Amino acid sequence: MSAIAGIYHLQHQPLDPKQGPDLMQQLSRYPADEIRTWQSTDVFLGCLSQWITPESLGETLPFYDSLRKLAITADAIIDNREELFERLQVPRGDRVTMPDSLLILLAYEKWGEQAPVYLVGDFAFMIWDERKRALFGARDFSGNRTLYFLRSGGLLSFCTVIHPLLSMPGADRTLNEGWASEFLAIHTRTDVSDQYSTVYQSIEQLPPSHSISVKDGNIFFSRYCTLQAPPELRLRSDQEYEEAFREVFGQAVRDRLRTHRAVGANLSGGLDSGSVVSFAARELRRQGQPLHTFSSYPVDHFVDFNIGKRIADERPYIQETIDYVGNVRPNFLNFPDLSPYSEIDDWLDIMEMPYKFIENSYWLKGIFEQAQMKNIGVLLSGQRGNWTISWGPALDYQAKLIREFRWISFYRENRKYNESMGANRRKVFQIVGKKAFPSLTGLLPAKHEAPPDLIHPDFARRTEVDERLKALGINSGSSQTIYDIRRKHFEQPHVWNVNGTIATKLSLKYRVWDRDPTNDLRVIRFCLSVPESQYVQNGVDRSLIRRAMKGLLPDEVRLNRKRRGVQGADGIYRMLPKWDDFLQELREMIQDPRTSAYLNNTGLAGCLNRLGSEPAPNMIFNSDFRLLTRGLVFYRFLKRLS
C-alpha cells in the first residue's frame, strides 16, 4: 500500500529539480515505512510506501528496470498472483518474494496497455516506458485505489491524494460547480456521475476501470473493463452451485489474507460479513493465527425504536457467529464520545471533499483507529455483498416472474414465501404488483409530499444538472426494477467510486488496507452468471448463500429472514449534548451568503423547522435530517475554500 506521485513534462523538457521533492513533502502527513523517488530528465516518480504484504517488505518503489527500460510506481495489492505467474512464466524460485509492482511491470511488458485487463486486485499505478517515451497507468475496476492528476504549465502531475497537487504551480482551489451541482442534486450516497472530475476545478481523476496513456504531448483515456452479465452458468444440481460458490468465494477471501501483520474483519450480525469471517477464520487457523473482528453497537442507554425488521444492536447475532466459527478475537466497540456531528472536520480532512455518509461516519472511522492500534494490516469487509454473494430479493423475483408470464413459478414462490414468513397474502401481492410494474406505480398520486431538493433551483438550471442525471437514469428510481439497478451498479463506475475513495484515504491515514472479497472480480463474474432461480428458491431470499454456508455459519444467522441490522441508528441520540450547537450552525448555514448560490436554503429552513429542538431518535433516517447534514458538510467545505 502506498501513496504514489509523479510529474511528467509533456514536451520532454527538463523538470525543475525542486518540484518532485516538494510534491512528496506534501505526503508527510501519512505514516510511512519508506519514501523513495526516481527521476529522469523529464519524468519524476515518487512513492510513500506502507508495507502490508510479506512481498512488500523492503520493496523498492519507484523501481527502474534497466533491462526493460521501464520504471514503475504503484499502489497495489494483486490477488490473482498464481494465475499471473503461470501466464507470465515466472520461475518458481522467484514467485514467493516477487512484489506486486514487479508483477504489474511484467504484465505490462507482455500485454502492453491491455495489462490491466489481466489484473485482479486493488491498484493504481504509473509506468514510464523509456523506449516509447510514454507514460501509462491504470486504476482498478471499481476504483479501490484513487489517482488524481493536474494538467498545468506543460506538466502532467499525478498523486493518490488531492492536496499535494494543489501545491503545484497552476493549481487553484476554485470550486468545480459541475461536480458540486451533481453532489447536491443526486439523492443517493453516490457523490457524482462524472468520474473525471473532482470538487476542484483544476484537479481531475482517473475513473475506475480506466487507463491513461500519455505520449507525444497527448493524453488518452481508455475504459478497459465493463462488467456485464456473462453467459449463464449451467450446472447439474443445487449442490454443484453451492460448491462452486464456496470455491470462488473462498479463494477470494484467502487471497485477501496476505499480510505480514495481523488480519482483521468488520463483523455485523448478517450473512455477508459473517461469511467473510467464517472463511477467513478457518484459513487463519491453518496458519496458526487468529482473526480479529471489529463490531459496532449503539451507545449505552440508547433505547431502540421501531424500524420495522431492522435492529440497531446486532450483538446477539454477532456473538452467535463468533462462537460458531471460532478462532476469533472479538472487539465490540461503541465509541461513546463520537457522533456524526463531532467527526465532520476530521472526515473533510480525510476525504478532501464533501461526503454523504455522515450517519455512519463515526463508527467507520473509529474501527480503523482501533485496527491501527492492534497492528492490523488487512481489514476485511463485505460491503458489496448485497449485490454479489447475498443477492436474491424474494419479492422482486416474484415480480420478475409476473413480468415474464411464468405464472406457475410465481404461484409456487408466492405461496412458499407466504407460508414460511407468515405473511399476509393480500399485502404481499400488492407489494409484488408494484414491483412488477414500477413505471405504472410512478404514475399514481404520491401519498406523501416529496422532500425538497438540496440544490438551489437556479444553480440546478444554470448547470443543467437535472438533464445530465436524467440521461444517465440517476434520480429516476420509480421506473426501475431492482434488476435494472443491479445491472447499472456494475456497468457504471460512478456507483462504486465513493467506496474506493473512502477505502483509499482511510487506509493511508491509518495504515490499514480495506479489503472486500465480495468485490473480487472473479466473485462478481461468478455471481452475475448464476441463474436467478438459484438466488430465490421456495420463497426464500438470498437462497444460494444460505445453502452454501450450511455448516459454516450458525443457523441463527444463516437462516435469519426477519431481522436485519442497521448501523448508526443512535446517531441523533449521540448528538443530543451538542444539539443546540448543531441547530445554531444550521441557522448560520441557511443565512450565510456563501451558501445562497448553491443550497436550497428555503427548503432547508422548512427542514430545520420540522426537525425541532427535541428530536426523536428515529429522525436519523428522516429526509429532513439527511438533507440538513449533507448541506452542513458542504457548508463546512465551502468555508474552507474561502
XYZ file of C-alpha atoms in Angstrom:
642
model
C 0.000 0.000 0.000
C 1.368 3.360 -0.965
C 0.729 6.928 -1.866
C 2.215 7.483 -5.298
C 3.056 10.743 -7.056
C 4.793 11.922 -10.180
C 5.450 14.680 -12.700
C 5.892 14.349 -16.446
C 6.820 17.131 -18.863
C 4.542 16.759 -21.866
C 7.113 18.356 -24.195
C 10.056 16.384 -22.763
C 11.678 19.466 -21.259
C 13.880 19.117 -18.148
C 11.946 19.240 -14.896
C 12.598 21.719 -12.126
C 14.611 19.564 -9.671
C 12.724 21.027 -6.688
C 9.200 20.233 -7.856
C 9.320 16.477 -7.299
C 10.664 16.617 -3.726
C 8.223 19.434 -2.914
C 5.359 17.270 -4.160
C 6.488 14.351 -1.998
C 6.850 16.602 1.043
C 3.087 17.160 0.922
C 2.601 13.458 1.726
C 4.408 13.708 5.061
C 1.107 13.650 6.992
C 0.798 9.906 6.332
C 2.715 7.162 8.189
C 5.405 5.574 6.032
C 7.775 2.624 6.112
C 9.885 4.226 3.403
C 9.823 7.170 0.984
C 11.706 6.931 -2.310
C 11.926 8.873 -5.556
C 13.260 8.256 -9.043
C 13.920 10.906 -11.674
C 14.899 11.084 -15.308
C 15.263 14.269 -17.344
C 11.554 14.829 -17.946
C 9.955 12.312 -15.548
C 9.734 12.197 -11.758
C 8.192 9.284 -9.825
C 7.698 9.032 -6.082
C 6.255 6.597 -3.569
C 5.417 6.758 0.121
C 5.348 3.060 0.978
C 3.330 1.358 3.684
C 4.445 -2.279 3.709
C 1.393 -4.511 4.097
C 2.118 -7.777 2.270
C 5.136 -10.007 3.007
C 6.431 -9.337 -0.504
C 6.330 -5.577 0.029
C 8.817 -5.633 2.930
C 11.811 -3.661 1.689
C 10.259 -3.267 -1.778
C 11.958 -0.660 -3.943
C 9.371 1.817 -5.230
C 9.655 3.571 -7.578
C 11.520 0.797 -9.349
C 13.541 1.199 -12.545
C 14.238 -1.909 -14.629
C 17.341 -1.045 -16.638
C 16.992 -4.167 -18.804
C 13.401 -3.476 -19.852
C 13.808 0.330 -19.730
C 10.666 0.586 -17.605
C 10.055 2.467 -14.371
C 7.016 1.955 -12.118
C 5.435 3.471 -9.060
C 2.466 1.559 -7.717
C -0.173 1.485 -5.006
C -1.315 -2.098 -5.385
C -2.174 -5.491 -3.983
C -2.694 -8.061 -6.737
C -4.810 -11.088 -5.842
C -4.537 -13.397 -8.849
C -0.790 -13.850 -8.440
C -0.741 -17.595 -9.149
C -2.658 -17.141 -12.394
C -0.302 -14.360 -13.482
C 2.799 -16.364 -12.553
C 1.652 -19.114 -14.910
C 0.647 -16.757 -17.728
C 3.916 -14.833 -17.469
C 6.012 -17.997 -16.953
C 7.673 -16.610 -13.836
C 10.290 -19.058 -12.493
C 9.032 -20.829 -9.365
C 12.025 -19.721 -7.359
C 11.085 -16.046 -7.898
C 7.394 -16.298 -7.054
C 7.433 -16.251 -3.247
C 9.303 -12.972 -2.909
C 8.177 -11.136 -6.060
C 6.423 -7.855 -5.139
C 3.166 -6.953 -6.818
C 4.718 -3.929 -8.529
C 7.151 -6.146 -10.440
C 4.291 -8.443 -11.391
C 2.467 -5.435 -12.862
C 5.617 -4.453 -14.735
C 5.930 -7.942 -16.232
C 2.253 -7.843 -17.220
C 2.840 -4.533 -18.996
C 5.880 -5.940 -20.806
C 3.772 -8.843 -22.127
C 0.397 -7.206 -22.778
C 1.200 -3.513 -23.055
C -1.780 -1.257 -22.458
C -4.042 -4.303 -22.119
C -2.236 -5.310 -18.912
C -4.953 -4.031 -16.519
C -7.432 -6.455 -18.097
C -5.485 -9.351 -16.578
C -5.108 -7.929 -13.063
C -7.397 -8.800 -10.137
C -6.977 -6.714 -7.012
C -6.825 -3.151 -5.749
C -4.403 -0.973 -7.679
C -3.361 2.336 -9.135
C -0.027 2.543 -10.911
C 2.000 4.567 -13.393
C 4.703 3.161 -15.687
C 7.323 5.143 -17.591
C 8.198 3.379 -20.837
C 11.576 4.821 -21.751
C 11.769 3.221 -25.188
C 8.372 4.596 -26.226
C 8.871 7.866 -24.340
C 5.385 7.291 -22.958
C 3.629 7.210 -19.608
C 0.949 4.610 -18.893
C -1.188 3.970 -15.827
C -4.418 2.400 -14.652
C -6.889 2.211 -11.783
C -8.632 -0.997 -10.716
C -12.110 -1.803 -11.996
C -14.099 -0.414 -9.059
C -11.702 2.322 -8.009
C -10.474 0.822 -4.749
C -7.374 2.984 -5.083
C -7.627 6.604 -6.174
C -5.481 8.517 -8.671
C -5.772 12.266 -9.289
C -3.937 14.440 -11.785
C -3.277 18.048 -12.745
C -2.531 19.480 -16.197
C -0.719 22.799 -15.911
C 2.275 24.616 -17.368
C 3.156 21.836 -19.795
C 3.237 19.298 -16.946
C 1.103 16.320 -16.044
C 1.284 15.751 -12.293
C -0.443 12.865 -10.526
C -0.962 11.663 -6.972
C -3.008 9.228 -4.868
C -4.499 12.158 -2.945
C -5.533 15.678 -3.913
C -3.808 18.139 -1.613
C -0.235 17.647 -2.947
C -1.438 18.598 -6.434
C -2.934 21.822 -5.085
C 0.610 22.874 -4.159
C 1.768 22.647 -7.777
C 2.114 25.766 -9.989
C -1.134 26.458 -11.852
C -3.367 24.630 -9.406
C -6.072 26.516 -7.552
C -8.872 25.818 -5.094
C -11.720 27.077 -7.272
C -14.880 25.048 -6.688
C -15.851 22.851 -9.617
C -19.506 23.817 -10.000
C -20.262 20.857 -12.249
C -19.082 18.489 -9.511
C -20.873 20.461 -6.796
C -24.162 20.500 -8.713
C -24.170 16.715 -9.074
C -23.149 16.181 -5.456
C -26.064 18.302 -4.282
C -28.604 17.007 -6.811
C -28.062 13.233 -6.539
C -30.401 11.778 -3.922
C -28.355 8.666 -3.118
C -24.931 8.360 -1.494
C -23.256 8.467 -4.895
C -21.201 11.656 -4.992
C -21.119 12.450 -8.736
C -21.550 10.729 -12.082
C -18.663 12.496 -13.855
C -15.744 10.359 -12.720
C -13.122 12.510 -14.445
C -13.964 15.499 -12.254
C -13.246 16.398 -8.634
C -14.532 19.100 -6.324
C -11.672 21.331 -7.526
C -11.860 22.846 -10.996
C -8.154 22.290 -11.684
C -7.875 18.698 -10.426
C -9.076 15.675 -12.399
C -9.161 11.982 -11.568
C -8.708 8.724 -13.399
C -12.078 6.910 -13.281
C -12.411 3.306 -12.085
C -11.910 0.712 -14.842
C -9.844 3.196 -16.865
C -6.271 3.562 -18.022
C -4.334 6.665 -19.005
C -1.745 6.884 -21.755
C 0.484 9.920 -22.333
C 2.604 10.162 -25.469
C 3.851 12.959 -27.744
C 2.190 15.565 -25.581
C -1.248 13.927 -25.884
C -3.293 12.326 -23.108
C -5.651 9.449 -23.847
C -8.101 7.621 -21.607
C -9.499 4.162 -22.220
C -12.028 2.035 -20.364
C -10.558 -1.444 -20.151
C -13.284 -3.189 -18.127
C -17.072 -3.137 -18.472
C -18.882 -5.566 -16.210
C -21.824 -7.146 -17.982
C -23.639 -10.390 -17.300
C -21.613 -13.320 -18.712
C -23.281 -16.404 -20.238
C -25.478 -18.190 -17.720
C -23.677 -20.822 -15.684
C -25.416 -24.173 -16.144
C -24.635 -26.809 -13.524
C -26.431 -30.073 -12.833
C -27.707 -29.520 -9.308
C -28.151 -27.056 -6.467
C -25.259 -28.742 -4.692
C -22.912 -28.005 -7.597
C -23.833 -24.306 -7.480
C -23.201 -24.277 -3.728
C -19.804 -25.941 -4.144
C -18.866 -23.564 -6.960
C -19.803 -20.624 -4.749
C -17.652 -21.881 -1.874
C -14.711 -22.442 -4.199
C -14.788 -18.989 -5.846
C -15.601 -17.013 -2.712
C -13.215 -18.998 -0.516
C -10.372 -18.232 -2.927
C -11.220 -14.523 -2.878
C -11.097 -14.470 0.922
C -7.825 -16.427 1.101
C -6.166 -14.124 -1.409
C -7.000 -11.136 0.800
C -5.303 -12.520 3.903
C -1.842 -11.770 2.510
C -0.159 -9.560 5.110
C 2.850 -9.787 7.404
C 0.786 -8.128 10.117
C -2.425 -9.181 11.883
C -5.693 -9.728 9.992
C -8.951 -8.040 10.993
C -12.521 -8.049 9.740
C -15.630 -5.969 10.140
C -18.328 -8.176 11.634
C -22.038 -7.397 11.816
C -24.825 -9.852 12.506
C -25.560 -10.563 8.856
C -24.677 -13.019 6.122
C -22.068 -11.031 4.184
C -19.552 -10.157 6.878
C -20.314 -13.437 8.668
C -19.411 -15.432 5.557
C -16.180 -13.465 5.130
C -15.279 -14.100 8.770
C -16.111 -17.798 8.531
C -13.783 -18.420 5.578
C -11.050 -16.144 6.940
C -11.023 -17.641 10.454
C -10.774 -21.191 9.083
C -7.837 -20.324 6.831
C -6.020 -18.384 9.553
C -6.459 -21.309 11.937
C -4.484 -23.421 9.466
C -1.800 -20.717 9.534
C -1.775 -20.586 13.333
C -3.111 -17.031 13.512
C -6.309 -15.552 14.954
C -8.793 -13.291 13.201
C -9.540 -10.004 14.961
C -13.119 -8.830 14.425
C -14.483 -5.317 14.932
C -18.169 -4.740 15.599
C -20.025 -1.516 16.333
C -23.004 -1.359 18.669
C -25.150 1.518 19.987
C -24.038 3.780 22.803
C -25.125 2.785 26.301
C -28.632 3.829 27.402
C -29.817 4.157 23.799
C -33.338 2.777 23.532
C -34.030 1.124 20.188
C -37.023 2.438 18.257
C -39.366 0.822 15.784
C -37.516 0.492 12.497
C -39.525 -2.379 11.062
C -37.442 -5.506 10.602
C -34.230 -3.635 11.345
C -32.333 -3.838 14.635
C -29.716 -1.410 15.913
C -27.907 -3.762 18.314
C -26.659 -6.849 16.476
C -24.512 -8.244 19.282
C -26.597 -11.409 19.842
C -26.198 -12.433 16.179
C -22.536 -11.374 16.131
C -21.806 -13.498 19.191
C -23.518 -16.478 17.562
C -21.115 -16.185 14.615
C -18.071 -15.751 16.849
C -18.912 -18.792 18.961
C -19.753 -20.987 15.980
C -16.814 -20.069 13.751
C -14.085 -19.993 16.398
C -10.510 -18.658 16.116
C -11.903 -15.127 16.514
C -10.712 -12.388 18.856
C -13.710 -10.043 19.009
C -13.732 -6.312 19.603
C -17.128 -4.829 20.471
C -16.964 -1.042 20.142
C -19.486 1.735 20.738
C -17.319 4.898 20.678
C -19.260 6.792 23.382
C -17.527 10.116 22.733
C -18.160 10.180 18.978
C -21.162 11.263 16.906
C -21.927 12.136 13.279
C -21.560 15.812 14.206
C -18.251 15.510 16.048
C -16.406 13.923 13.125
C -17.218 16.298 10.246
C -13.927 18.201 10.198
C -11.830 15.043 10.521
C -13.702 13.460 7.628
C -13.248 16.554 5.452
C -9.514 16.277 6.150
C -9.551 12.591 5.227
C -11.775 12.797 2.141
C -10.537 16.187 0.833
C -14.088 16.791 -0.397
C -17.688 16.800 0.872
C -19.233 13.446 1.736
C -22.707 11.955 2.273
C -22.269 9.065 4.719
C -22.442 11.200 7.868
C -24.763 8.771 9.718
C -22.090 6.038 9.700
C -19.006 8.235 9.788
C -18.128 7.963 13.473
C -18.064 4.166 13.804
C -16.402 3.644 10.420
C -13.502 5.904 11.404
C -13.456 4.509 14.936
C -12.963 0.939 13.720
C -9.956 1.947 11.614
C -8.439 3.710 14.615
C -8.852 0.589 16.743
C -7.491 -1.631 13.957
C -4.389 0.541 13.712
C -3.795 0.196 17.461
C -3.876 -3.602 17.103
C -1.351 -3.616 14.226
C -3.906 -4.829 11.692
C -2.570 -4.861 8.150
C -5.690 -6.024 6.303
C -9.249 -5.235 7.409
C -11.781 -7.431 5.607
C -15.292 -6.246 4.790
C -18.337 -7.407 2.837
C -19.638 -4.094 1.555
C -20.619 -5.266 -1.917
C -22.234 -8.466 -0.725
C -25.821 -7.326 -1.226
C -25.174 -7.174 -4.964
C -22.973 -10.293 -5.233
C -22.805 -13.156 -2.751
C -26.120 -12.492 -0.951
C -28.122 -11.390 -3.945
C -31.668 -12.695 -4.168
C -34.649 -10.435 -3.315
C -37.668 -12.718 -2.916
C -40.498 -10.289 -3.711
C -38.632 -8.726 -6.629
C -38.083 -12.217 -8.004
C -41.808 -12.879 -7.815
C -42.373 -9.609 -9.696
C -39.895 -10.747 -12.320
C -41.813 -13.991 -12.769
C -45.013 -11.989 -13.339
C -43.331 -9.794 -15.977
C -42.146 -12.950 -17.729
C -45.638 -14.548 -17.549
C -44.269 -17.511 -15.581
C -47.470 -17.960 -13.629
C -46.874 -21.431 -12.224
C -43.453 -20.466 -10.893
C -44.879 -17.259 -9.475
C -47.708 -19.097 -7.711
C -45.271 -21.572 -6.146
C -42.806 -18.898 -4.984
C -45.573 -16.663 -3.664
C -47.211 -19.495 -1.732
C -43.923 -20.712 -0.239
C -42.966 -17.186 0.770
C -46.278 -16.508 2.499
C -46.152 -19.834 4.326
C -42.567 -19.514 5.551
C -42.855 -15.849 6.568
C -46.398 -15.998 7.946
C -47.172 -13.086 5.627
C -50.499 -11.542 4.666
C -51.185 -12.872 1.167
C -53.065 -9.759 0.028
C -50.416 -7.314 1.225
C -47.651 -9.344 -0.365
C -49.490 -9.411 -3.678
C -49.910 -5.621 -3.574
C -46.185 -5.146 -2.975
C -45.241 -7.595 -5.713
C -47.622 -5.901 -8.134
C -45.983 -2.538 -7.594
C -42.556 -4.081 -8.070
C -43.683 -5.848 -11.237
C -44.734 -2.613 -12.928
C -42.757 0.244 -11.321
C -43.393 2.622 -14.215
C -47.147 2.405 -13.553
C -46.589 2.972 -9.836
C -44.812 6.212 -10.667
C -47.988 7.491 -12.355
C -50.065 7.144 -9.196
C -50.572 10.165 -6.904
C -47.900 10.389 -4.212
C -49.148 9.594 -0.705
C -46.522 11.786 0.928
C -45.114 15.146 -0.025
C -41.712 14.770 -1.637
C -38.783 16.233 0.339
C -37.240 19.423 -1.041
C -34.147 19.313 -3.208
C -30.831 20.115 -1.557
C -29.597 22.031 -4.593
C -30.764 25.596 -5.268
C -33.165 25.590 -8.262
C -31.267 28.396 -10.022
C -27.952 26.580 -9.579
C -29.524 23.405 -10.956
C -30.836 25.246 -14.025
C -27.570 27.089 -14.628
C -25.514 23.897 -14.555
C -28.181 21.802 -16.352
C -27.563 19.078 -13.791
C -31.041 17.550 -13.977
C -30.658 16.927 -17.694
C -27.269 15.249 -17.178
C -28.548 12.990 -14.436
C -31.723 12.109 -16.316
C -29.665 10.981 -19.316
C -27.852 8.530 -17.016
C -31.024 7.320 -15.308
C -29.984 8.836 -11.962
C -32.723 10.011 -9.565
C -35.300 8.058 -11.579
C -35.710 5.057 -9.273
C -39.503 4.799 -9.515
C -39.387 3.358 -13.041
C -36.511 0.949 -12.395
C -36.684 -2.613 -11.151
C -34.092 -3.886 -8.702
C -32.599 -5.848 -11.609
C -32.123 -2.618 -13.585
C -30.419 -1.060 -10.569
C -28.120 -4.055 -10.116
C -27.127 -4.040 -13.780
C -26.248 -0.336 -13.645
C -24.445 -0.897 -10.364
C -21.845 -2.960 -12.188
C -21.862 -1.174 -15.553
C -21.455 2.405 -14.303
C -18.191 3.148 -12.453
C -19.568 6.156 -10.577
C -21.829 3.951 -8.460
C -18.935 2.430 -6.520
C -16.287 5.151 -6.759
C -17.083 6.759 -3.402
C -16.407 3.471 -1.575
C -12.973 3.246 -3.155
C -12.247 6.843 -2.212
C -13.172 6.169 1.412
C -11.111 2.965 1.479
C -8.005 4.564 -0.015
C -7.945 7.563 2.258
C -8.735 5.682 5.454
C -6.056 3.159 4.511
C -3.442 5.847 4.084
C -4.301 7.645 7.308
C -4.301 4.526 9.480
C -2.006 2.195 7.502
C -4.765 -0.427 7.406
C -5.826 -1.719 3.988
C -9.580 -2.214 3.492
C -10.159 -5.422 1.501
C -13.532 -6.695 0.289
C -13.800 -10.283 -1.043
C -17.404 -9.646 -2.116
C -15.948 -7.112 -4.574
C -13.493 -9.566 -6.171
C -13.785 -9.588 -9.964
C -13.902 -13.378 -10.006
C -16.697 -13.397 -7.426
C -18.680 -10.735 -9.285
C -18.433 -12.544 -12.611
C -19.453 -15.802 -10.982
C -22.437 -14.204 -9.246
C -23.582 -12.474 -12.432
C -23.513 -15.837 -14.240
C -25.635 -17.701 -11.692
C -29.307 -18.212 -12.718
C -31.815 -16.152 -10.746
C -33.568 -19.361 -9.714
C -30.547 -20.167 -7.542
C -30.852 -16.907 -5.632
C -34.518 -17.318 -4.682
C -35.944 -20.764 -4.029
C -39.128 -21.881 -2.301
C -39.884 -18.308 -1.309
C -36.523 -17.898 0.442
C -34.467 -14.820 -0.383
C -30.664 -14.983 -0.737
C -31.024 -18.708 -1.099
C -27.617 -19.543 -2.598
C -25.519 -18.135 0.232
C -27.871 -19.541 2.869
C -27.470 -23.033 1.403
C -23.758 -22.740 0.653
C -22.909 -21.620 4.201
C -24.616 -24.577 5.888
C -22.163 -25.881 8.471
C -20.064 -22.717 8.138
C -22.393 -20.224 9.838
C -24.809 -20.739 12.731
C -28.401 -21.311 11.654
C -29.475 -18.359 13.825
C -27.605 -16.137 11.355
C -27.729 -18.232 8.197
C -31.499 -18.737 8.225
C -32.494 -15.418 9.779
C -35.001 -13.763 7.439
C -36.934 -11.496 9.768
C -34.330 -9.288 11.458
C -31.544 -7.290 9.801
C -29.067 -4.949 11.375
C -28.681 -1.256 10.708
C -25.677 0.765 11.812
C -25.835 4.344 13.012
C -29.389 4.250 14.411
C -28.216 6.007 17.581
C -26.699 8.945 15.685
C -29.129 11.604 16.891
C -29.026 10.264 20.452
C -25.234 10.717 20.358
C -25.661 14.295 19.120
C -28.029 15.437 21.895
C -25.314 17.013 24.114
C -24.363 19.228 21.134
C -27.855 19.588 19.669
C -28.126 23.328 20.330
C -24.741 23.887 18.665
C -25.901 21.782 15.722
C -29.096 23.822 15.299
C -27.218 27.104 15.589
C -24.759 26.078 12.888
C -27.642 25.068 10.623
C -29.187 28.524 11.082
C -25.845 30.109 10.187
C -25.627 27.882 7.108
C -29.048 28.942 5.869
C -28.251 32.636 6.370
C -24.654 32.585 5.089
C -24.293 34.316 1.669
C -21.730 31.696 0.664
C -24.415 29.020 0.500
C -27.167 31.074 -1.124
C -25.973 30.330 -4.660
C -25.729 26.568 -4.104
C -28.141 25.345 -1.418
C -31.918 25.423 -1.450
C -31.975 27.431 1.768
C -35.737 27.993 1.616
C -36.344 24.261 1.573
C -33.681 23.666 4.238
C -35.346 26.223 6.509
C -38.505 24.124 6.334
C -36.488 21.006 7.164
C -35.000 22.790 10.173
C -38.421 23.804 11.461
C -39.666 20.230 11.231
C -36.536 18.855 12.903
C -37.292 20.690 16.126
C -35.369 21.330 19.326
C -36.176 17.939 20.884
C -35.742 15.409 18.080
C -36.914 11.822 18.236
C -34.114 9.250 17.738
C -35.802 7.893 14.588
C -35.197 11.243 12.844
C -31.749 9.843 11.968
C -33.380 8.178 8.927
C -35.614 11.149 8.103
C -35.086 13.020 4.828
C -35.062 16.386 6.655
C -32.108 15.316 8.795
C -30.325 13.804 5.809
C -30.652 16.974 3.714
C -29.585 19.248 6.569
C -26.497 17.221 7.425
C -25.423 16.888 3.791
C -25.873 20.631 3.417
C -23.837 21.179 6.587
C -20.933 19.078 5.316
C -20.967 21.053 2.057
C -21.132 24.316 4.051
C -18.092 23.405 6.142
C -16.205 22.612 2.935
C -17.211 25.942 1.369
C -15.872 27.778 4.395
C -12.528 26.036 3.953
C -12.352 27.194 0.339
C -12.898 30.808 1.332
